[in-house]
mmCIF file of C-alpha atoms in Angstrom:
data_model
loop_
_atom_site.group_PDB
_atom_site.id
_atom_site.type_symbol
_atom_site.label_atom_id
_atom_site.label_comp_id
_atom_site.label_asym_id
_atom_site.label_seq_id
_atom_site.Cartn_x
_atom_site.Cartn_y
_atom_site.Cartn_z
ATOM 1 C CA MET A 581 20.487 -18.254 -11.427
ATOM 2 C CA ARG A 582 22.971 -15.869 -13.114
ATOM 3 C CA GLU A 583 26.227 -14.830 -11.387
ATOM 4 C CA TYR A 584 28.172 -11.587 -12.123
ATOM 5 C CA LYS A 585 31.313 -10.003 -10.661
ATOM 6 C CA THR A 586 31.932 -6.352 -10.726
ATOM 7 C CA SER A 587 35.050 -4.479 -9.679
ATOM 8 C CA SER A 588 33.743 -0.999 -9.056
ATOM 9 C CA PRO A 589 30.544 0.924 -8.390
ATOM 10 C CA GLU A 590 30.648 2.010 -12.129
ATOM 11 C CA GLU A 591 30.681 -1.662 -13.225
ATOM 12 C CA THR A 592 27.756 -2.345 -10.870
ATOM 13 C CA GLU A 593 25.906 0.589 -12.431
ATOM 14 C CA ARG A 594 26.582 -0.836 -15.897
ATOM 15 C CA LEU A 595 25.176 -4.141 -14.835
ATOM 16 C CA GLY A 596 22.037 -2.315 -13.647
ATOM 17 C CA GLU A 597 21.651 -0.734 -17.102
ATOM 18 C CA GLN A 598 21.793 -4.248 -18.648
ATOM 19 C CA ILE A 599 19.207 -5.471 -16.261
ATOM 20 C CA ALA A 600 16.975 -2.487 -17.171
ATOM 21 C CA SER A 601 17.103 -3.318 -20.860
ATOM 22 C CA GLY A 602 14.887 -6.227 -20.319
ATOM 23 C CA LEU A 603 12.275 -4.519 -18.058
ATOM 24 C CA LYS A 604 8.833 -3.720 -19.416
ATOM 25 C CA GLY A 605 7.130 -2.570 -16.154
ATOM 26 C CA GLY A 606 5.501 -4.430 -13.390
ATOM 27 C CA GLU A 607 8.618 -6.202 -12.290
ATOM 28 C CA VAL A 608 9.757 -6.326 -8.594
ATOM 29 C CA LEU A 609 13.531 -6.406 -8.147
ATOM 30 C CA ALA A 610 14.218 -7.420 -4.546
ATOM 31 C CA LEU A 611 17.723 -6.440 -3.504
ATOM 32 C CA PHE A 612 19.554 -8.385 -0.691
ATOM 33 C CA GLY A 613 22.906 -7.446 0.881
ATOM 34 C CA GLY A 614 24.509 -5.655 3.737
ATOM 35 C CA MET A 615 25.492 -2.025 4.083
ATOM 36 C CA GLY A 616 27.818 -0.820 1.307
ATOM 37 C CA MET A 617 27.284 -3.807 -1.011
ATOM 38 C CA GLY A 618 26.214 -1.716 -3.986
ATOM 39 C CA LYS A 619 22.429 -1.851 -3.913
ATOM 40 C CA THR A 620 22.013 1.837 -4.593
ATOM 41 C CA ALA A 621 24.722 1.756 -7.335
ATOM 42 C CA LEU A 622 22.885 -1.095 -9.015
ATOM 43 C CA THR A 623 19.616 0.907 -8.708
ATOM 44 C CA ARG A 624 21.269 4.008 -10.272
ATOM 45 C CA GLY A 625 22.162 1.887 -13.287
ATOM 46 C CA ILE A 626 18.673 0.359 -13.551
ATOM 47 C CA ALA A 627 17.300 3.919 -13.406
ATOM 48 C CA ARG A 628 19.698 5.041 -16.150
ATOM 49 C CA GLY A 629 18.638 2.076 -18.277
ATOM 50 C CA LEU A 630 14.987 3.184 -17.813
ATOM 51 C CA GLY A 631 15.831 6.626 -19.074
ATOM 52 C CA ILE A 632 16.204 8.367 -15.750
ATOM 53 C CA PRO A 633 19.459 10.279 -16.129
ATOM 54 C CA GLU A 634 20.511 11.516 -12.660
ATOM 55 C CA GLY A 635 19.534 12.103 -9.128
ATOM 56 C CA VAL A 636 19.002 8.563 -7.879
ATOM 57 C CA SER A 637 19.907 8.186 -4.225
ATOM 58 C CA SER A 638 19.057 5.847 -1.410
ATOM 59 C CA PRO A 639 15.569 6.622 -0.011
ATOM 60 C CA THR A 640 16.786 5.752 3.543
ATOM 61 C CA PHE A 641 14.672 8.402 5.359
ATOM 62 C CA ALA A 642 11.855 8.945 2.765
ATOM 63 C CA LEU A 643 11.441 5.141 2.372
ATOM 64 C CA VAL A 644 10.457 5.425 -1.271
ATOM 65 C CA HIS A 645 11.478 7.642 -4.207
ATOM 66 C CA GLU A 646 9.575 7.804 -7.494
ATOM 67 C CA TYR A 647 11.379 8.443 -10.802
ATOM 68 C CA LYS A 648 9.851 8.939 -14.257
ATOM 69 C CA GLY A 649 11.507 7.342 -17.267
ATOM 70 C CA ARG A 650 10.277 5.062 -20.048
ATOM 71 C CA VAL A 651 8.797 3.177 -17.153
ATOM 72 C CA THR A 652 8.154 4.615 -13.704
ATOM 73 C CA LEU A 653 10.589 3.366 -11.085
ATOM 74 C CA TYR A 654 9.730 3.139 -7.423
ATOM 75 C CA HIS A 655 12.871 2.799 -5.338
ATOM 76 C CA PHE A 656 12.155 1.543 -1.813
ATOM 77 C CA ASP A 657 14.473 1.222 1.228
ATOM 78 C CA MET A 658 13.048 -1.253 3.672
ATOM 79 C CA TYR A 659 15.956 -0.938 6.206
ATOM 80 C CA ARG A 660 13.739 0.631 8.897
ATOM 81 C CA VAL A 661 10.548 -1.367 8.155
ATOM 82 C CA THR A 662 9.730 -3.598 11.061
ATOM 83 C CA SER A 663 6.091 -4.337 10.830
ATOM 84 C CA TRP A 664 3.230 -4.781 8.326
ATOM 85 C CA ASP A 665 1.934 -1.346 9.306
ATOM 86 C CA ASP A 666 5.298 0.168 8.465
ATOM 87 C CA LEU A 667 5.313 -1.654 5.084
ATOM 88 C CA ALA A 668 1.838 -0.530 4.272
ATOM 89 C CA SER A 669 2.638 3.065 5.025
ATOM 90 C CA THR A 670 5.355 2.981 2.294
ATOM 91 C CA GLY A 671 2.736 2.489 -0.468
ATOM 92 C CA PHE A 672 4.362 -0.844 -1.380
ATOM 93 C CA PHE A 673 1.226 -2.819 -1.704
ATOM 94 C CA ASP A 674 -0.425 -0.047 -3.857
ATOM 95 C CA ASP A 675 2.598 0.180 -6.075
ATOM 96 C CA LEU A 676 2.769 -3.528 -6.797
ATOM 97 C CA ASP A 677 -0.091 -3.236 -9.387
ATOM 98 C CA SER A 678 0.960 0.100 -10.751
ATOM 99 C CA GLY A 679 2.801 -1.201 -13.845
ATOM 100 C CA ALA A 680 5.980 0.453 -12.506
ATOM 101 C CA VAL A 681 9.292 -1.281 -11.778
ATOM 102 C CA LEU A 682 9.874 -1.603 -8.070
ATOM 103 C CA VAL A 683 13.362 -1.865 -6.778
ATOM 104 C CA VAL A 684 13.384 -2.835 -3.110
ATOM 105 C CA GLU A 685 16.535 -2.433 -1.031
ATOM 106 C CA TRP A 686 16.782 -4.440 2.233
ATOM 107 C CA SER A 687 14.301 -6.955 0.921
ATOM 108 C CA GLU A 688 15.323 -9.380 3.638
ATOM 109 C CA ASN A 689 13.219 -7.114 5.988
ATOM 110 C CA ILE A 690 10.071 -7.843 3.978
ATOM 111 C CA GLU A 691 10.736 -11.189 2.314
ATOM 112 C CA ASN A 692 7.324 -12.612 3.361
ATOM 113 C CA ALA A 693 5.553 -9.730 1.535
ATOM 114 C CA LEU A 694 7.442 -10.159 -1.740
ATOM 115 C CA PRO A 695 5.460 -11.517 -4.674
ATOM 116 C CA PRO A 696 6.548 -14.994 -5.689
ATOM 117 C CA GLU A 697 7.684 -13.820 -9.110
ATOM 118 C CA ALA A 698 9.961 -11.167 -7.679
ATOM 119 C CA VAL A 699 13.490 -11.226 -9.055
ATOM 120 C CA ARG A 700 15.853 -11.752 -6.124
ATOM 121 C CA ILE A 701 19.205 -10.032 -6.518
ATOM 122 C CA HIS A 702 21.883 -10.846 -3.933
ATOM 123 C CA LEU A 703 24.939 -8.596 -3.592
ATOM 124 C CA ARG A 704 27.968 -9.579 -1.554
ATOM 125 C CA ARG A 705 31.627 -8.683 -1.201
ATOM 126 C CA GLY A 706 34.096 -10.464 -3.406
ATOM 127 C CA GLU A 707 37.714 -11.219 -2.864
ATOM 128 C CA THR A 708 38.666 -7.501 -2.604
ATOM 129 C CA ASP A 709 36.919 -4.517 -1.023
ATOM 130 C CA GLY A 710 35.803 -3.172 -4.410
ATOM 131 C CA GLU A 711 34.648 -6.436 -5.904
ATOM 132 C CA ARG A 712 31.006 -7.434 -5.773
ATOM 133 C CA MET A 713 29.477 -10.811 -6.458
ATOM 134 C CA ILE A 714 25.943 -10.383 -7.720
ATOM 135 C CA SER A 715 23.571 -13.275 -8.140
ATOM 136 C CA ILE A 716 20.183 -12.850 -9.937
ATOM 137 C CA GLU A 717 17.495 -15.435 -9.277
ATOM 138 C CA GLU A 718 14.453 -15.004 -11.481
ATOM 139 C CA ARG A 719 11.311 -16.735 -10.227
ATOM 140 C CA THR A 720 8.178 -17.279 -12.344
ATOM 141 C CA ASP A 721 4.641 -17.414 -11.174
ATOM 142 C CA GLU A 722 3.639 -20.992 -11.792
ATOM 143 C CA ASN A 723 0.004 -19.841 -12.158
ATOM 144 C CA THR A 724 0.801 -17.872 -15.303
ATOM 145 C CA GLY A 725 2.628 -20.700 -16.967
ATOM 146 C CA ASP A 726 5.839 -18.629 -17.257
#
């Protein structure tokens, strides 16, 4: 597990850009953390790192936004997802095999549906209001030998 500390939304976005530099497509990034913890800021940075310059916002009401860059990015917000039917209606299961990067906010609401190899990213408040502690837990699928 890797741990990072950021002191501003801009620093959180820069961390997202660094994360994106290693993405090839097909990854699921599962974001965990309460309201205002920086999930969308991190996603904006990931998008920028994938060549998506602007316009990334939380898909709270749409549930999913699609962005085209060097790799397609599907940005999900699972805050209001409360059932398997809700989850299926987002297109999540279809997009898992699309070759796109999936960034999933509020992953705690769908944890049982996440693939075992999903990268789990936990965001929490640090010592000050602007500080964020971000832990990244990469899992490998034991069946692939990774």
